[in-house]
Amino acid sequence: MTPQPGSAGDVLTLISAGSATTRSDLARLTGLARSTISQRVDALIERGLVEESESGESTGGRPPRQLRLHTEDHAFAGVDLGATHCRVALMDISGKVLAECEDPLLIGEGPENVLGHVDQRLDRLLGEAGRARSMLRAVGIGVPGPVEFATGRPNNPPIMPGWNDYPIPEYFGGVSVLVDNDVNVMALGEHRHSYQGTDHLLFVKVGTGIGCGIVADGKLHRGAQGSAGDIGHIRVSGHDDAGCRCGNSACLEAVAGGAALARRLAEMGLPAETGADVVALVQAGDTQALRLVREAGRHIGEVLAGLVNFFNPQVIVIGGALSRVHEHLLAGIRETVYRRSLPLATHHLSITPSHTGINAAVLGAGLLAIEHYLSPDNINRIVNA
């Protein structure tokens, strides 16, 4: 169902975006009669979605009543599930973080154990924030593998054994649950917190593997089945001997991902098993690690140069574990992107490290839940129920 212009959902969108703070603003922006605006606003207030207070400055006469989101009776959760960690953040309807926690947790323990842990953490955070479980409206979850977004089911995720086709949303009965690939929620979190005025953005996660979240026209672009941005399996020329966990060879992540770099450093006799070990060696000034990270940046830049020519983004954000040594990684990326891309596409292009850092995924997952709940279609269902 497509909402009619000026529906309760549209009115709430204007209020939540800060575009309208009074009933007069709403009448001016929508062109609706004041009586219609009053009906819409009163319905939103009745459902506990909006509150109104006399805090505006008077221009001669009664001060205008200010509209804003009602934040007290709602809660939303963002969940970032990595290969070895779990971050959970509880937010109010405006996106403000109320409580958060992080635990070591192996995704390989399987969905029942991992989701059971998440459920316990949700109860604890709700208690810390003084919110009842019934106030939890929606949960967003980012997972380290491909997801069919429409169903919230992982699709053959290589580092998530036992999760294939598991109905994650059904585990949390009675609340809306949205599940997406971790790099997509990272892109959403980075965009909403640091680049709201940017319409076209790529978020590249460089960790154990490599992935890319795409923001087009200010919205996440997932593709037909949700696999858009899986750049880690684009072929890199000249590396036929680099076998990839997907079964092919010469994939970008098999050449330039954190696991691949750690393996090469270990072969040189250096203490490296993970991407975090690579970062530690670089930070310690190890010349072999520095060389490999810079070289990895060039390989990633080779793939991104093609994306720049094709997609023409305004910003490329680099996140993930290896972004902690971004001065070396970005040097290699920039070197290749600016050399291999068309001048028009790179004239105003910015390639930068993530501003949200390790919080990108958990913030993006929470915002995914909030934006779903505040969508005009959903608000109209709530108001008309």
Short mmCIF file of C-alpha atoms in Angstrom, two decimals, residues 13-287:
data_model
loop_
_atom_site.label_atom_id
_atom_site.label_comp_id
_atom_site.label_asym_id
_atom_site.label_seq_id
_atom_site.Cartn_x
_atom_site.Cartn_y
_atom_site.Cartn_z
CA THR A 13 8.42 11.65 8.52
CA LEU A 14 8.52 15.46 8.40
CA ILE A 15 8.54 15.69 12.19
CA SER A 16 11.22 13.02 12.70
CA ALA A 17 13.47 14.63 10.07
CA GLY A 18 13.16 18.01 11.79
CA SER A 19 11.62 19.52 8.66
CA ALA A 20 8.48 20.51 10.59
CA THR A 21 8.30 21.44 14.26
CA THR A 22 4.84 23.03 14.38
CA ARG A 23 1.41 22.38 12.91
CA SER A 24 1.84 25.51 10.79
CA ASP A 25 5.03 24.03 9.33
CA LEU A 26 3.15 20.87 8.43
CA ALA A 27 0.32 22.79 6.75
CA ARG A 28 2.82 24.80 4.74
CA LEU A 29 4.90 21.81 3.65
CA THR A 30 2.03 19.45 2.82
CA GLY A 31 -0.56 21.94 1.55
CA LEU A 32 -3.19 20.24 3.71
CA ALA A 33 -5.89 22.12 5.57
CA ARG A 34 -5.19 22.90 9.22
CA SER A 35 -8.10 20.70 10.26
CA THR A 36 -6.58 17.74 8.40
CA ILE A 37 -3.16 18.40 9.94
CA SER A 38 -4.78 18.49 13.39
CA GLN A 39 -6.38 15.09 12.74
CA ARG A 40 -3.05 13.60 11.68
CA VAL A 41 -1.09 15.09 14.60
CA ASP A 42 -3.73 14.19 17.17
CA ALA A 43 -3.71 10.57 15.94
CA LEU A 44 0.09 10.43 16.26
CA ILE A 45 -0.07 11.89 19.77
CA GLU A 46 -2.77 9.40 20.75
CA ARG A 47 -0.56 6.50 19.60
CA GLY A 48 2.34 7.84 21.68
CA LEU A 49 4.50 8.62 18.65
CA VAL A 50 4.58 12.43 18.91
CA GLU A 51 4.46 14.92 21.76
CA GLU A 52 3.65 18.63 21.71
CA SER A 53 4.87 21.30 24.12
CA GLU A 54 4.75 25.09 24.40
CA SER A 55 8.43 25.83 24.00
CA GLY A 56 8.50 27.97 20.88
CA GLU A 57 9.27 31.69 20.86
CA SER A 58 6.29 34.00 20.50
CA THR A 59 6.18 36.49 17.64
CA GLY A 60 3.34 38.39 19.30
CA GLY A 61 0.59 36.26 20.74
CA ARG A 62 0.45 32.71 21.99
CA PRO A 63 3.77 30.82 21.59
CA PRO A 64 3.64 28.09 18.92
CA ARG A 65 3.45 24.53 20.23
CA GLN A 66 6.49 22.45 19.27
CA LEU A 67 6.20 18.94 17.85
CA ARG A 68 8.79 16.23 18.35
CA LEU A 69 9.09 12.47 18.52
CA HIS A 70 7.93 10.94 21.80
CA THR A 71 11.01 9.05 22.95
CA GLU A 72 10.04 7.60 26.32
CA ASP A 73 7.80 4.66 25.48
CA HIS A 74 9.74 3.07 22.63
CA ALA A 75 12.98 1.11 22.35
CA PHE A 76 14.93 -0.28 19.41
CA ALA A 77 17.98 -2.51 19.28
CA GLY A 78 20.94 -2.76 16.96
CA VAL A 79 22.92 -6.01 16.96
CA ASP A 80 26.33 -6.45 15.35
CA LEU A 81 27.29 -10.12 15.05
CA GLY A 82 30.86 -10.70 13.91
CA ALA A 83 32.87 -13.86 13.57
CA THR A 84 34.13 -13.50 17.14
CA HIS A 85 32.09 -10.73 18.76
CA CYS A 86 28.58 -9.52 19.60
CA ARG A 87 27.72 -5.84 20.09
CA VAL A 88 24.23 -4.76 21.14
CA ALA A 89 22.98 -1.18 21.47
CA LEU A 90 19.58 -0.12 22.79
CA MET A 91 18.25 3.11 21.30
CA ASP A 92 15.26 5.38 21.62
CA ILE A 93 13.13 6.36 18.63
CA SER A 94 15.43 9.29 17.80
CA GLY A 95 18.47 7.02 17.52
CA LYS A 96 20.03 8.04 20.85
CA VAL A 97 21.92 5.15 22.46
CA LEU A 98 20.43 4.30 25.87
CA ALA A 99 22.64 1.34 26.80
CA GLU A 100 25.14 -0.91 25.05
CA CYS A 101 27.39 -3.89 25.59
CA GLU A 102 30.00 -5.99 23.79
CA ASP A 103 30.94 -9.63 24.37
CA PRO A 104 33.30 -12.13 22.76
CA LEU A 105 31.09 -14.64 20.96
CA LEU A 106 31.83 -17.16 18.22
CA ILE A 107 29.33 -17.04 15.35
CA GLY A 108 30.25 -20.70 14.71
CA GLU A 109 28.43 -21.72 17.91
CA GLY A 110 25.27 -21.72 15.81
CA PRO A 111 22.06 -19.70 15.70
CA GLU A 112 20.38 -21.05 18.83
CA ASN A 113 23.32 -20.28 21.11
CA VAL A 114 24.19 -16.94 19.53
CA LEU A 115 20.62 -15.62 19.32
CA GLY A 116 19.93 -16.86 22.85
CA HIS A 117 22.87 -14.75 24.02
CA VAL A 118 21.53 -11.74 22.12
CA ASP A 119 18.09 -12.21 23.69
CA GLN A 120 19.59 -12.24 27.17
CA ARG A 121 21.58 -9.09 26.46
CA LEU A 122 18.44 -7.35 25.19
CA ASP A 123 16.69 -8.08 28.49
CA ARG A 124 19.66 -6.77 30.45
CA LEU A 125 19.94 -3.55 28.42
CA LEU A 126 16.21 -2.91 28.64
CA GLY A 127 16.49 -3.25 32.41
CA GLU A 128 19.43 -0.84 32.54
CA ALA A 129 17.46 1.71 30.51
CA GLY A 130 14.29 1.28 32.56
CA ARG A 131 12.25 0.06 29.59
CA ALA A 132 9.84 -2.86 29.59
CA ARG A 133 10.25 -5.65 27.04
CA SER A 134 6.87 -4.62 25.58
CA MET A 135 8.44 -1.27 24.58
CA LEU A 136 10.88 -2.99 22.20
CA ARG A 137 9.47 -2.17 18.76
CA ALA A 138 12.06 -3.50 16.32
CA VAL A 139 15.50 -5.10 16.18
CA GLY A 140 18.10 -4.74 13.44
CA ILE A 141 20.81 -7.38 13.09
CA GLY A 142 23.95 -7.33 10.98
CA VAL A 143 25.59 -10.70 10.24
CA PRO A 144 28.94 -11.52 8.56
CA GLY A 145 27.54 -13.21 5.49
CA PRO A 146 25.07 -12.90 2.61
CA VAL A 147 21.42 -12.48 3.62
CA GLU A 148 18.14 -12.61 1.72
CA PHE A 149 16.87 -9.32 3.15
CA ALA A 150 13.18 -9.97 2.45
CA THR A 151 13.18 -13.07 4.69
CA GLY A 152 16.11 -12.35 7.03
CA ARG A 153 17.63 -15.75 6.24
CA PRO A 154 21.40 -16.17 5.72
CA ASN A 155 22.34 -17.69 2.37
CA ASN A 156 25.28 -20.12 2.47
CA PRO A 157 27.46 -17.87 4.66
CA PRO A 158 31.00 -19.34 4.58
CA ILE A 159 31.98 -18.30 8.13
CA MET A 160 28.56 -19.06 9.67
CA PRO A 161 28.28 -22.87 9.77
CA GLY A 162 24.79 -24.03 10.71
CA TRP A 163 23.14 -20.71 9.81
CA ASN A 164 22.14 -21.35 6.21
CA ASP A 165 18.45 -20.51 5.66
CA TYR A 166 17.90 -20.13 9.41
CA PRO A 167 14.80 -17.95 10.06
CA ILE A 168 16.47 -15.39 12.35
CA PRO A 169 13.41 -13.08 12.64
CA GLU A 170 11.26 -15.93 13.90
CA TYR A 171 13.53 -16.45 16.91
CA PHE A 172 12.40 -13.13 18.39
CA GLY A 173 8.64 -13.62 18.43
CA GLY A 174 6.39 -10.58 18.79
CA VAL A 175 8.84 -7.95 17.55
CA SER A 176 9.87 -6.85 14.05
CA VAL A 177 13.36 -8.11 13.19
CA LEU A 178 15.36 -6.99 10.16
CA VAL A 179 18.51 -8.88 9.18
CA ASP A 180 21.14 -7.64 6.74
CA ASN A 181 24.72 -8.22 5.77
CA ASP A 182 27.11 -6.49 8.16
CA VAL A 183 28.67 -4.21 5.55
CA ASN A 184 25.23 -2.94 4.52
CA VAL A 185 24.40 -1.86 8.07
CA MET A 186 27.88 -0.35 8.34
CA ALA A 187 27.17 1.73 5.25
CA LEU A 188 23.83 2.83 6.70
CA GLY A 189 25.36 3.76 10.07
CA GLU A 190 28.20 5.72 8.47
CA HIS A 191 25.89 7.50 6.04
CA ARG A 192 23.29 8.55 8.60
CA HIS A 193 25.85 9.69 11.18
CA SER A 194 28.49 11.35 8.98
CA TYR A 195 27.28 11.80 5.39
CA GLN A 196 23.56 12.61 5.41
CA GLY A 197 24.04 15.14 2.64
CA THR A 198 25.83 12.61 0.43
CA ASP A 199 23.64 10.76 -2.05
CA HIS A 200 26.18 8.26 -3.43
CA LEU A 201 28.55 6.47 -1.07
CA LEU A 202 30.51 3.22 -0.95
CA PHE A 203 31.47 1.70 2.40
CA VAL A 204 34.28 -0.84 2.03
CA LYS A 205 34.91 -3.22 4.92
CA VAL A 206 38.42 -4.64 4.92
CA GLY A 207 38.65 -7.32 7.59
CA THR A 208 39.02 -11.09 7.38
CA GLY A 209 37.11 -10.74 4.12
CA ILE A 210 36.22 -7.73 1.99
CA GLY A 211 32.74 -6.37 1.22
CA CYS A 212 31.09 -3.18 0.06
CA GLY A 213 27.89 -1.44 1.15
CA ILE A 214 26.26 0.81 -1.45
CA VAL A 215 24.24 3.93 -0.77
CA ALA A 216 22.53 5.23 -3.92
CA ASP A 217 20.26 8.26 -3.88
CA GLY A 218 20.55 8.22 -0.09
CA LYS A 219 19.22 4.66 0.23
CA LEU A 220 20.86 1.27 0.67
CA HIS A 221 21.13 -0.61 -2.60
CA ARG A 222 20.97 -4.37 -2.05
CA GLY A 223 20.32 -5.66 -5.55
CA ALA A 224 17.72 -8.22 -6.63
CA GLN A 225 18.55 -10.91 -4.04
CA GLY A 226 20.54 -8.84 -1.55
CA SER A 227 24.03 -9.72 -2.77
CA ALA A 228 25.02 -6.35 -4.25
CA GLY A 229 28.45 -5.16 -3.13
CA ASP A 230 30.09 -8.59 -2.74
CA ILE A 231 33.37 -7.25 -4.14
CA GLY A 232 35.49 -9.71 -2.16
CA HIS A 233 34.93 -12.27 -4.90
CA ILE A 234 35.86 -10.10 -7.86
CA ARG A 235 38.86 -11.57 -9.64
CA VAL A 236 42.29 -9.94 -9.25
CA SER A 237 44.57 -10.57 -12.22
CA GLY A 238 47.88 -12.35 -11.71
CA HIS A 239 46.93 -14.30 -8.57
CA ASP A 240 45.67 -17.63 -9.85
CA ASP A 241 47.42 -19.43 -7.00
CA ALA A 242 45.34 -17.63 -4.33
CA GLY A 243 42.56 -20.06 -3.45
CA CYS A 244 39.39 -18.59 -1.95
CA ARG A 245 36.94 -20.07 0.54
CA CYS A 246 34.21 -19.66 -2.12
CA GLY A 247 35.91 -22.35 -4.22
CA ASN A 248 37.34 -20.03 -6.85
CA SER A 249 40.82 -18.53 -7.03
CA ALA A 250 42.27 -15.03 -7.31
CA CYS A 251 39.33 -13.44 -5.46
CA LEU A 252 40.07 -10.02 -3.95
CA GLU A 253 39.65 -11.22 -0.35
CA ALA A 254 41.93 -14.22 -1.00
CA VAL A 255 44.61 -11.76 -2.13
CA ALA A 256 44.07 -8.67 0.05
CA GLY A 257 41.82 -9.68 2.98
CA GLY A 258 43.11 -9.78 6.55
CA ALA A 259 43.21 -13.59 6.67
CA ALA A 260 45.22 -13.72 3.44
CA LEU A 261 47.75 -11.16 4.69
CA ALA A 262 48.10 -12.98 8.02
CA ARG A 263 48.76 -16.25 6.20
CA ARG A 264 51.50 -14.66 4.07
CA LEU A 265 53.15 -13.06 7.09
CA ALA A 266 53.03 -16.39 8.96
CA GLU A 267 54.81 -18.03 6.02
CA MET A 268 57.56 -15.43 6.53
CA GLY A 269 57.90 -16.58 10.13
CA LEU A 270 56.01 -13.67 11.72
CA PRO A 271 53.39 -14.15 14.49
CA ALA A 272 50.19 -13.59 12.51
CA GLU A 273 46.97 -15.60 12.50
CA THR A 274 44.29 -12.92 12.05
CA GLY A 275 43.77 -9.48 10.60
CA ALA A 276 44.18 -8.07 14.11
CA ASP A 277 47.71 -9.58 14.19
CA VAL A 278 48.48 -7.87 10.88
CA VAL A 279 47.37 -4.55 12.36
CA ALA A 280 49.55 -5.12 15.45
CA LEU A 281 52.61 -5.83 13.28
CA VAL A 282 52.02 -2.68 11.21
CA GLN A 283 51.60 -0.59 14.34
CA ALA A 284 54.86 -2.06 15.65
CA GLY A 285 56.59 -0.87 12.47
CA ASP A 286 57.24 -4.26 10.86
CA THR A 287 58.41 -3.52 7.32
#
